[in-house]
Amino acid sequence: MFLPVTPEEVRARGWTALDVILVTGDSYLDSPYVGVAVIGKVLLAAGWRVGVIPQPDLAGGEDIGRLGAPRLFWGVTGGCIDSLVANRTASGRRRRTDDFTAGGINNRRPDRAVIAYANLIRRHFPKTCPIVLGGLEASLRRIAHYDFWSDRVRRSILFDAKADYLVYGMGENTVRELAALLQAGRRPTDLRGLCYAAGEKKDGFLEIPSWEEATANPEAFTRMFLAFYRNQDALTARGLTQRHGDRWLIHNPPAAPLTQREMDEVHDLDFARDAHPCHRRAGVVRALETIRFSIPTHRGCYGECNFCAIAVHEGRTVSSRSEASIIREGARIASRPDFKGYLHDVGGPTANMYGFECERKLVRGACPDRRCLYPEICPRLRPDHGPQRALLQKLAALPGVKQAVVASGIRCDLLLADGKQGLPYLRDVVHRHVSGRLKVAPEHAAAPILRLMGKPDIESLLSFRDHFRRFTAQTGKRQFLSCYFIAAHPGCSQDDIEGLRLFLRQELPATAWQVQIFTPAPATISTLMYYTERNPFSGRRLFVEKTVSGRERQKQILVEKNIPFRYAGENNRTAATEGKPWARTKGPRRKPRRNPPRR
Ligand code: SF4
């Protein structure tokens, strides 16, 4: 059942007022994949009366005022994606389409939606209850951060939005406790997973370089970001405090990841798996095609690719649901009259992280000084694809299910590290759980760029490819690997992209690939590299392609067939790289030009 979006729907539930109103930059999709629906349903289950205002019009007070003011708090989110990533391409152009807006036209979500909606509320309800920011946009912008679109270091979004609190990360437990504390008339200042502004710093919290220092000095920005990044584990993180002018941002330590029981409870809530009927006239919401009949099996990722913000938002600890809970969800989906027999995705941020975690991490927290998968897989991780194999088999055997597809990306090195169940899992997936294409994300082929990305070397992809081909040949079906690559990542010169092109031609000639231009989203290590033009770990200067034309050129080199080859590395083969010049790690290369001036 949907949460109410109109006064009539509020009355139909027998309510005379609301405790919480959630405002979102997406159309209202009632799905376990959508934060606003999950938080709304969690609060509803805790006994609070919750309404939703999707994509309010900024021009007047009619939309934002239609449910009146809530009793406890307003919850504001930009939607499932940061509004600037949703609205702008990596080259800064406005996107015309929006998968999270009914009708698909990108005309409903403002840039910096969180700030716009918070200001809208303040304008029309000057003396209202607390405004609480949440969702990805707020989470990634919770401390001072580099903003690619304005090319400057911005304050914490809490200050720009003039909001009272910011809930970051996976917020179910934090918002539930927040509602209880506000109901009791208490300030939630010790609540985990919460940021707020204060007149003075908090005792015992780690003071990180101020917004002013981070703005003036890239070296201070690096120290600020790394202190923030290293304090994200619920078991080990310290609280952080950061001065902004004469005020302080107080960043409480993160909330604990949901336990399996809590994850199951969230997914046992009643989701309509549809867009609210108020959007019907505008048209379909394209994102629903992907998520309506998909099942999230876990959260979090310990891959820590440097360009990805999942570790900062969802955490490095993977929380998996129980098999029974996932099967129940599969059965509920299969019983729907509109279900055609295909579970479109059974997965998570990385499909094959389901069902196992490092025992040490669960007891003592993620290691602050090493990564779980890079530069090689930590021996304490012990990957086990057995639980996923069993799960997929059981889902596929449910009445009404023709196929349970794995459409989330698979991490090749993790699969190959599981000597017992890894290849049987891949065989199962290739034989029964692929709908034509299997996604993997090598992102590049040149070893120096892969190191900057925090990705494994390309040999694991090639080995995975060989197994994939072998298993595909057994099926007699036409199936492909679909590979994702990033152009213009910090450190990547035109020569590196030419090398990647050669790699694609030599090694993946019959493979589909997709190329994205690197987008410096807030709160990633790659964005830190982009901004400072240095490797934050070695301190060495990096070439960073910052011109729009240079960034687009790198993509064109990969996707357009008739650009002539200009690979300097061709003449610089060494014995070690003979036959695979894209693997060159040393040796002469065309000197990259100096970093161009800022746009
Ligand atoms: S011991 Fe290894 S797998 Fe466990 S948290 Fe540390 S780096 Fe990750």
XYZ file of C-alpha atoms and ligand atoms in Angstrom:
607
model
C 0.000 0.000 0.000
C 1.251 3.503 -0.836
C 1.975 6.190 1.713
C -0.453 9.089 1.306
C 0.463 11.947 -1.025
C -2.823 13.905 -0.876
C -5.059 15.161 1.964
C -7.768 12.738 0.763
C -5.392 9.784 1.146
C -4.410 11.023 4.616
C -8.079 11.144 5.624
C -8.740 7.748 4.039
C -6.301 6.251 6.556
C -8.289 7.848 9.345
C -5.522 10.340 10.130
C -6.128 13.993 10.903
C -2.458 15.046 10.758
C 0.959 13.661 9.885
C 3.960 13.074 12.122
C 6.501 13.035 9.307
C 6.427 14.333 5.736
C 9.062 13.064 3.299
C 9.918 15.293 0.328
C 11.751 13.698 -2.600
C 13.259 14.690 -5.941
C 12.006 11.456 -7.586
C 8.522 10.416 -8.517
C 7.188 8.363 -5.605
C 8.138 4.749 -6.320
C 7.046 2.388 -3.597
C 9.929 -0.041 -3.849
C 12.506 -1.573 -1.513
C 15.142 -0.026 -3.819
C 13.975 3.518 -3.100
C 15.140 5.188 0.097
C 12.107 7.385 0.614
C 9.767 4.375 0.419
C 11.936 2.318 2.772
C 12.261 5.099 5.378
C 8.556 5.919 5.084
C 7.522 2.306 5.563
C 9.943 1.807 8.470
C 8.466 4.848 10.244
C 4.953 3.687 9.454
C 5.708 0.272 10.946
C 6.988 2.044 14.076
C 3.577 3.670 14.442
C 4.169 7.119 12.905
C 1.844 8.739 10.398
C 3.903 9.438 7.286
C 3.113 11.246 4.041
C 5.150 11.851 0.877
C 5.462 14.909 -1.356
C 7.223 13.897 -4.576
C 8.929 16.526 -6.739
C 7.166 19.604 -5.337
C 6.850 22.648 -7.542
C 9.285 25.323 -6.357
C 7.259 28.186 -7.787
C 4.501 28.321 -5.177
C 3.430 26.896 -1.849
C 0.623 24.725 -3.148
C 2.608 21.492 -3.540
C 4.732 21.766 -0.437
C 1.789 22.886 1.643
C -0.806 20.400 0.553
C -0.369 18.042 3.513
C 0.112 20.853 6.043
C 3.076 20.781 8.413
C 4.129 17.542 10.122
C 4.247 17.216 13.886
C 7.766 15.744 14.287
C 9.961 16.493 11.269
C 10.274 17.040 7.541
C 12.525 14.546 5.780
C 14.153 15.913 2.611
C 15.990 13.916 -0.051
C 17.131 14.694 -3.568
C 16.070 11.175 -4.622
C 17.952 8.002 -5.452
C 20.751 9.856 -7.249
C 22.593 13.086 -6.452
C 20.546 15.746 -8.250
C 23.527 17.107 -10.176
C 24.523 13.647 -11.371
C 20.884 13.065 -12.353
C 20.508 16.417 -14.107
C 23.907 16.953 -15.776
C 26.179 14.855 -17.936
C 29.861 14.438 -17.095
C 30.468 17.264 -19.594
C 28.099 19.564 -17.709
C 25.248 19.492 -20.232
C 21.705 19.171 -18.958
C 20.241 15.698 -19.385
C 16.959 15.595 -21.235
C 15.706 12.377 -19.724
C 15.261 11.213 -16.146
C 14.595 7.570 -15.312
C 13.143 8.460 -11.903
C 10.564 10.923 -13.219
C 7.206 9.836 -14.604
C 7.143 10.427 -18.347
C 10.952 10.415 -18.466
C 11.390 14.130 -19.159
C 13.963 15.773 -16.929
C 11.914 18.770 -15.857
C 10.896 18.061 -12.283
C 14.055 17.777 -10.196
C 15.936 21.019 -9.453
C 19.726 21.142 -9.284
C 20.823 20.839 -5.637
C 17.369 19.480 -4.880
C 18.041 19.021 -1.163
C 18.872 22.711 -0.732
C 15.975 23.804 -2.951
C 13.384 21.742 -1.044
C 14.674 22.705 2.411
C 14.522 26.380 1.433
C 11.032 25.861 0.003
C 9.860 24.456 3.327
C 11.444 27.323 5.279
C 9.816 29.856 2.957
C 6.315 28.493 3.423
C 6.619 27.192 7.007
C 8.978 29.651 8.712
C 8.447 28.289 12.242
C 8.133 24.620 11.464
C 9.476 21.484 13.161
C 13.016 20.265 12.342
C 14.077 19.744 8.736
C 16.113 16.553 8.388
C 18.184 15.857 5.268
C 18.808 12.319 4.068
C 19.462 10.182 1.007
C 22.505 9.966 -1.231
C 22.910 13.656 -2.047
C 22.925 14.720 1.612
C 25.014 11.732 2.660
C 27.845 12.389 0.194
C 27.846 16.117 0.832
C 27.761 15.947 4.614
C 31.187 17.503 5.186
C 32.967 20.170 3.120
C 33.321 18.634 -0.350
C 34.581 19.321 -3.835
C 31.683 20.137 -6.135
C 32.579 19.413 -9.745
C 29.697 21.426 -11.193
C 30.726 24.687 -9.563
C 34.425 23.694 -9.477
C 34.876 24.686 -5.847
C 34.882 23.306 -2.337
C 31.421 23.756 -0.890
C 30.327 23.785 2.731
C 28.520 20.851 4.274
C 25.090 20.744 2.667
C 23.617 21.054 6.162
C 24.719 24.706 6.240
C 23.687 25.517 2.674
C 20.250 23.969 3.177
C 19.780 25.628 6.570
C 18.482 22.311 7.881
C 18.501 21.082 11.480
C 19.844 17.551 11.088
C 21.330 15.287 8.445
C 20.928 11.523 8.544
C 23.671 9.793 6.585
C 24.253 6.273 5.337
C 21.652 3.566 5.792
C 19.153 5.499 7.892
C 16.457 3.091 9.073
C 17.545 2.834 12.704
C 18.664 6.446 12.916
C 15.322 7.889 11.721
C 13.344 5.556 13.941
C 15.305 6.697 17.000
C 15.189 10.311 15.815
C 11.380 10.233 15.671
C 11.205 8.738 19.185
C 13.588 11.358 20.604
C 11.747 14.265 18.972
C 8.454 12.855 20.255
C 9.963 12.804 23.759
C 11.083 16.421 23.332
C 14.785 15.498 23.509
C 17.636 16.703 21.288
C 19.104 13.819 19.293
C 22.677 15.073 19.556
C 24.214 11.707 20.458
C 22.422 9.751 17.768
C 24.666 7.664 15.537
C 24.460 8.344 11.805
C 23.492 11.973 12.426
C 25.151 15.332 11.660
C 24.086 18.688 13.038
C 25.403 22.219 13.409
C 26.570 23.583 16.766
C 28.094 26.722 18.203
C 31.127 24.859 19.511
C 33.051 21.682 18.780
C 32.240 18.461 20.561
C 34.610 17.097 23.189
C 36.409 13.912 22.206
C 35.583 14.274 18.519
C 38.363 14.431 15.947
C 38.739 17.925 14.526
C 39.338 17.801 10.773
C 40.596 20.776 8.702
C 37.971 23.504 8.498
C 35.995 24.325 5.395
C 38.098 27.495 4.995
C 41.394 25.565 5.232
C 40.159 22.860 2.851
C 39.115 25.556 0.385
C 42.417 27.437 0.536
C 44.812 24.511 0.550
C 44.538 21.247 -1.415
C 46.861 19.563 1.065
C 44.448 20.422 3.910
C 41.579 19.185 1.739
C 43.407 15.855 1.342
C 43.928 15.543 5.112
C 40.284 16.411 5.701
C 38.991 13.877 3.217
C 41.231 11.016 4.325
C 40.322 11.568 8.003
C 36.657 11.488 6.991
C 37.110 8.415 4.783
C 38.935 6.484 7.513
C 36.235 7.144 10.086
C 33.295 5.402 8.462
C 33.249 2.064 10.219
C 30.591 1.770 12.917
C 32.883 -0.237 15.223
C 35.974 1.946 15.014
C 35.039 5.423 13.740
C 35.534 8.500 15.857
C 33.064 11.343 15.747
C 34.286 14.219 13.587
C 33.963 17.946 13.953
C 34.659 20.588 11.326
C 34.590 24.354 11.642
C 32.607 26.340 9.086
C 33.069 30.058 9.895
C 31.850 30.579 13.443
C 29.894 27.316 13.573
C 30.797 23.659 13.810
C 29.610 20.641 11.945
C 29.207 17.740 14.363
C 29.473 14.398 12.576
C 28.470 11.611 14.962
C 29.943 8.136 14.332
C 28.067 5.956 11.819
C 25.104 3.796 12.739
C 25.781 0.059 12.904
C 24.932 -1.827 9.699
C 21.553 -3.529 9.888
C 21.643 -7.025 11.306
C 20.247 -9.847 9.194
C 17.045 -9.804 11.223
C 16.670 -6.043 10.697
C 17.357 -6.408 6.974
C 14.685 -9.106 6.784
C 12.196 -6.934 8.674
C 12.729 -4.063 6.236
C 12.175 -6.314 3.247
C 9.114 -7.956 4.767
C 7.375 -4.561 4.735
C 4.597 -4.138 2.254
C 5.876 -2.395 -0.912
C 3.545 -1.759 -3.840
C 6.478 -2.085 -6.332
C 4.882 0.561 -8.473
C 4.719 4.305 -9.018
C 2.053 6.120 -7.040
C -1.131 6.521 -9.110
C -0.716 10.336 -8.952
C 2.040 9.943 -11.586
C -0.024 7.889 -14.013
C -1.055 10.772 -16.239
C 2.569 11.861 -16.690
C 3.616 8.447 -18.010
C 5.779 5.548 -16.934
C 8.814 5.759 -14.671
C 11.583 3.995 -16.541
C 13.533 3.028 -13.435
C 10.648 0.754 -12.491
C 11.380 -1.508 -15.457
C 14.632 -2.472 -13.765
C 13.573 -2.624 -10.117
C 9.928 -3.723 -10.114
C 10.715 -7.444 -10.241
C 14.223 -7.377 -8.801
C 15.360 -8.487 -5.375
C 18.102 -6.795 -3.346
C 20.002 -9.503 -1.491
C 22.495 -7.407 0.453
C 23.904 -3.939 1.096
C 27.383 -2.500 1.391
C 30.549 -3.189 -0.582
C 34.141 -3.879 0.410
C 35.391 -3.423 -3.151
C 36.285 0.216 -2.391
C 36.892 1.206 -5.999
C 38.274 4.722 -5.686
C 35.671 6.293 -7.994
C 32.708 4.806 -6.137
C 30.892 6.300 -3.143
C 29.185 3.131 -1.906
C 31.749 2.567 0.859
C 31.021 6.064 2.218
C 27.227 5.715 1.899
C 26.435 2.050 2.518
C 29.629 1.077 4.312
C 32.380 -1.519 3.833
C 30.511 -4.208 5.727
C 28.167 -6.314 3.629
C 24.843 -7.026 5.347
C 23.068 -9.963 3.752
C 19.444 -10.918 4.070
C 18.506 -14.438 5.059
C 17.718 -16.899 2.299
C 14.216 -17.374 3.747
C 13.470 -13.644 3.510
C 14.639 -13.466 -0.105
C 12.612 -16.526 -1.049
C 9.530 -14.980 0.603
C 10.035 -11.846 -1.468
C 10.476 -13.941 -4.614
C 7.219 -15.769 -3.873
C 5.373 -12.465 -3.279
C 6.612 -11.141 -6.623
C 5.739 -14.383 -8.402
C 2.164 -14.198 -7.135
C 1.542 -10.799 -8.708
C -0.759 -10.818 -11.723
C 1.616 -8.535 -13.700
C 4.649 -10.798 -13.159
C 5.787 -12.476 -16.378
C 8.099 -15.040 -14.825
C 11.431 -13.156 -14.855
C 13.154 -11.858 -11.743
C 15.140 -9.113 -13.430
C 17.960 -8.979 -10.917
C 18.972 -10.859 -7.822
C 21.899 -8.919 -6.440
C 23.306 -5.850 -4.774
C 26.098 -3.313 -5.302
C 28.218 -6.309 -6.404
C 26.213 -9.456 -7.120
C 28.691 -11.951 -5.722
C 29.238 -10.445 -2.266
C 26.107 -12.104 -0.901
C 26.287 -14.382 2.076
C 29.816 -14.100 3.458
C 31.864 -11.512 5.329
C 35.199 -11.290 7.057
C 34.829 -12.556 10.627
C 37.413 -10.115 11.890
C 35.529 -7.178 10.364
C 32.296 -8.215 12.025
C 33.952 -8.240 15.448
C 36.611 -5.523 15.236
C 35.556 -3.369 12.291
C 37.060 -2.960 8.815
C 40.847 -2.627 8.807
C 41.741 1.069 8.619
C 45.088 0.439 6.949
C 44.282 -2.167 4.303
C 41.578 -3.045 1.807
C 39.679 -6.286 1.540
C 40.160 -6.839 -2.210
C 43.033 -4.626 -3.286
C 45.834 -5.036 -4.258
C 44.906 -8.664 -3.700
C 42.146 -10.454 -1.905
C 42.747 -10.511 1.828
C 43.282 -14.110 3.033
C 40.870 -13.494 5.922
C 37.926 -12.851 3.603
C 37.333 -16.444 2.431
C 34.824 -15.913 -0.388
C 32.071 -18.499 -0.572
C 29.626 -18.468 -3.479
C 27.764 -21.496 -2.086
C 24.957 -19.458 -0.433
C 24.325 -17.588 -3.702
C 24.182 -20.768 -5.714
C 21.635 -22.254 -3.344
C 19.623 -19.033 -3.322
C 19.463 -18.747 -7.112
C 18.433 -22.392 -7.451
C 15.608 -21.960 -4.962
C 14.362 -18.721 -6.515
C 14.347 -20.276 -9.979
C 12.330 -23.222 -8.630
C 9.532 -21.027 -7.234
C 6.152 -21.574 -8.910
C 5.652 -18.944 -11.606
C 9.369 -18.085 -11.924
C 10.887 -18.896 -15.318
C 14.269 -17.324 -14.662
C 16.088 -15.585 -11.800
C 18.567 -13.283 -13.527
C 21.816 -11.882 -12.156
C 21.998 -8.424 -13.713
C 24.145 -6.750 -11.035
C 27.858 -6.698 -11.818
C 30.036 -9.638 -10.823
C 33.455 -9.056 -9.325
C 35.785 -11.358 -11.311
C 38.704 -11.502 -8.857
C 36.398 -12.389 -5.972
C 34.820 -15.179 -7.967
C 38.180 -16.608 -9.010
C 39.439 -16.466 -5.419
C 36.765 -18.941 -4.353
C 38.495 -22.178 -5.378
C 35.539 -24.348 -4.371
C 32.325 -22.607 -5.369
C 33.499 -19.749 -7.636
C 33.503 -21.532 -11.003
C 30.425 -23.655 -10.226
C 28.658 -20.351 -9.407
C 29.767 -18.863 -12.731
C 28.632 -22.018 -14.549
C 25.219 -21.792 -12.863
C 24.926 -18.116 -13.753
C 25.970 -18.638 -17.380
C 23.734 -21.679 -17.838
C 20.623 -20.407 -16.100
C 20.788 -16.850 -14.768
C 21.865 -14.600 -17.642
C 19.530 -12.855 -20.015
C 21.989 -12.523 -22.898
C 24.581 -10.334 -21.169
C 26.613 -10.670 -18.012
C 27.919 -7.434 -16.519
C 31.460 -6.948 -15.332
C 33.245 -3.695 -14.627
C 36.966 -3.836 -15.342
C 36.846 -0.021 -15.900
C 40.284 0.081 -17.605
C 43.076 -2.178 -18.775
C 46.258 -0.181 -18.155
C 47.890 -1.269 -14.904
C 48.783 2.264 -13.685
C 45.197 3.458 -14.138
C 43.765 0.348 -12.522
C 46.012 1.031 -9.533
C 44.677 4.579 -9.315
C 41.142 3.199 -9.462
C 41.833 0.578 -6.774
C 40.840 -2.170 -9.236
C 42.499 -5.579 -9.686
C 44.802 -6.151 -12.631
C 43.235 -7.075 -15.935
C 44.388 -10.697 -15.877
C 41.434 -11.634 -13.660
C 39.036 -10.315 -16.308
C 40.770 -12.324 -19.028
C 40.639 -15.491 -16.990
C 36.970 -14.820 -16.183
C 36.299 -14.204 -19.881
C 37.789 -17.572 -20.802
C 35.613 -19.388 -18.262
C 32.584 -17.414 -19.413
C 33.214 -18.425 -23.034
C 33.703 -22.059 -22.085
C 30.471 -22.218 -20.094
C 28.592 -20.279 -22.771
C 29.763 -22.759 -25.437
C 28.267 -25.546 -23.309
C 24.867 -23.856 -23.401
C 24.842 -23.346 -27.172
C 23.295 -19.903 -26.580
C 24.497 -16.513 -27.801
C 25.571 -14.711 -24.637
C 28.010 -11.875 -24.119
C 30.052 -10.204 -21.474
C 29.046 -6.595 -21.055
C 32.046 -4.612 -19.841
C 32.024 -1.156 -18.280
C 34.913 1.270 -18.727
C 35.709 4.762 -17.501
C 37.355 7.409 -19.671
C 39.220 10.452 -18.294
C 39.786 9.014 -14.824
C 42.539 10.967 -13.010
C 45.885 9.776 -14.346
C 44.438 8.600 -17.654
C 46.096 10.250 -20.631
C 45.119 9.917 -24.258
C 47.900 7.360 -24.614
C 46.333 5.238 -21.867
C 42.992 5.388 -23.616
C 44.587 4.363 -26.899
C 46.107 1.423 -25.016
C 42.677 0.510 -23.658
C 41.304 0.684 -27.166
C 43.956 -1.706 -28.348
C 43.129 -4.012 -25.469
C 39.457 -4.019 -26.435
C 40.332 -4.796 -30.031
C 42.740 -7.589 -29.131
C 41.072 -9.172 -26.139
C 37.372 -8.360 -26.239
C 36.529 -8.128 -29.932
C 33.135 -9.806 -29.614
C 32.152 -8.154 -26.375
C 29.754 -5.314 -25.719
C 31.258 -2.482 -23.742
C 29.977 0.735 -22.331
C 32.053 3.798 -21.635
C 31.326 6.552 -19.165
C 33.311 9.716 -18.746
C 34.547 9.937 -15.166
C 32.217 12.103 -13.075
C 33.830 13.498 -9.935
C 30.917 12.789 -7.598
C 31.362 14.082 -4.044
C 33.120 11.931 -1.437
C 35.253 9.603 -3.540
C 39.016 9.183 -3.564
C 39.085 9.629 -7.336
C 37.356 12.994 -6.898
C 40.051 13.891 -4.381
C 42.615 13.036 -7.105
C 40.697 15.073 -9.659
C 40.581 18.130 -7.434
C 44.122 18.033 -6.041
C 45.767 16.545 -9.167
C 47.783 14.311 -6.885
C 47.787 10.702 -5.828
C 46.694 11.082 -2.168
C 48.662 8.006 -1.079
C 52.022 8.725 -2.744
C 51.690 12.513 -2.947
C 52.855 12.357 -6.589
C 51.414 14.748 -9.136
C 48.912 13.270 -11.573
C 47.884 14.202 -15.036
C 44.150 14.943 -14.919
C 42.172 15.601 -18.070
C 39.903 18.478 -17.111
C 38.883 20.062 -20.383
C 35.447 19.129 -21.669
C 36.837 18.432 -25.138
C 39.675 16.256 -23.802
C 37.312 14.248 -21.615
C 34.873 13.710 -24.470
C 37.737 12.854 -26.810
C 38.811 10.000 -24.515
C 35.335 8.516 -24.724
C 35.136 8.975 -28.488
C 38.416 7.115 -28.950
C 36.796 4.079 -27.358
C 33.353 4.218 -28.891
C 33.910 5.512 -32.416
C 35.294 3.072 -34.934
C 36.849 5.394 -37.510
C 39.253 7.394 -35.365
C 42.779 6.406 -36.500
C 45.041 4.625 -34.031
C 47.710 6.789 -32.426
C 49.138 4.595 -29.721
C 52.649 5.665 -28.724
C 53.073 2.493 -26.656
C 53.000 0.439 -29.890
C 56.653 1.347 -30.459
C 57.612 0.797 -26.865
C 56.922 -2.841 -26.306
C 59.094 -4.673 -23.844
C 59.642 -8.408 -23.638
C 57.235 -8.543 -20.700
C 54.458 -6.817 -22.572
C 55.027 -8.282 -26.031
C 51.658 -9.035 -27.526
C 49.759 -7.026 -24.908
C 51.110 -3.488 -24.974
C 48.123 -2.247 -22.950
C 49.692 -4.012 -19.977
C 52.767 -1.773 -20.068
C 53.581 -0.583 -16.582
C 56.897 1.164 -17.247
C 58.956 2.418 -20.136
C 58.822 5.303 -22.540
C 55.524 6.861 -23.327
C 54.258 9.974 -24.928
C 54.687 12.738 -22.386
C 51.245 13.877 -21.277
C 50.705 17.551 -21.690
C 50.496 19.709 -18.594
C 47.235 19.914 -16.774
C 45.056 22.327 -18.682
C 43.684 25.403 -16.976
C 40.393 25.021 -15.151
C 37.266 25.554 -17.160
S 40.995 -8.589 7.671
Fe 41.016 -8.414 5.460
S 38.918 -8.885 4.790
Fe 38.865 -8.413 6.986
S 38.419 -6.222 7.122
Fe 40.638 -6.429 7.177
S 41.247 -6.208 5.028
Fe 39.045 -6.659 5.028
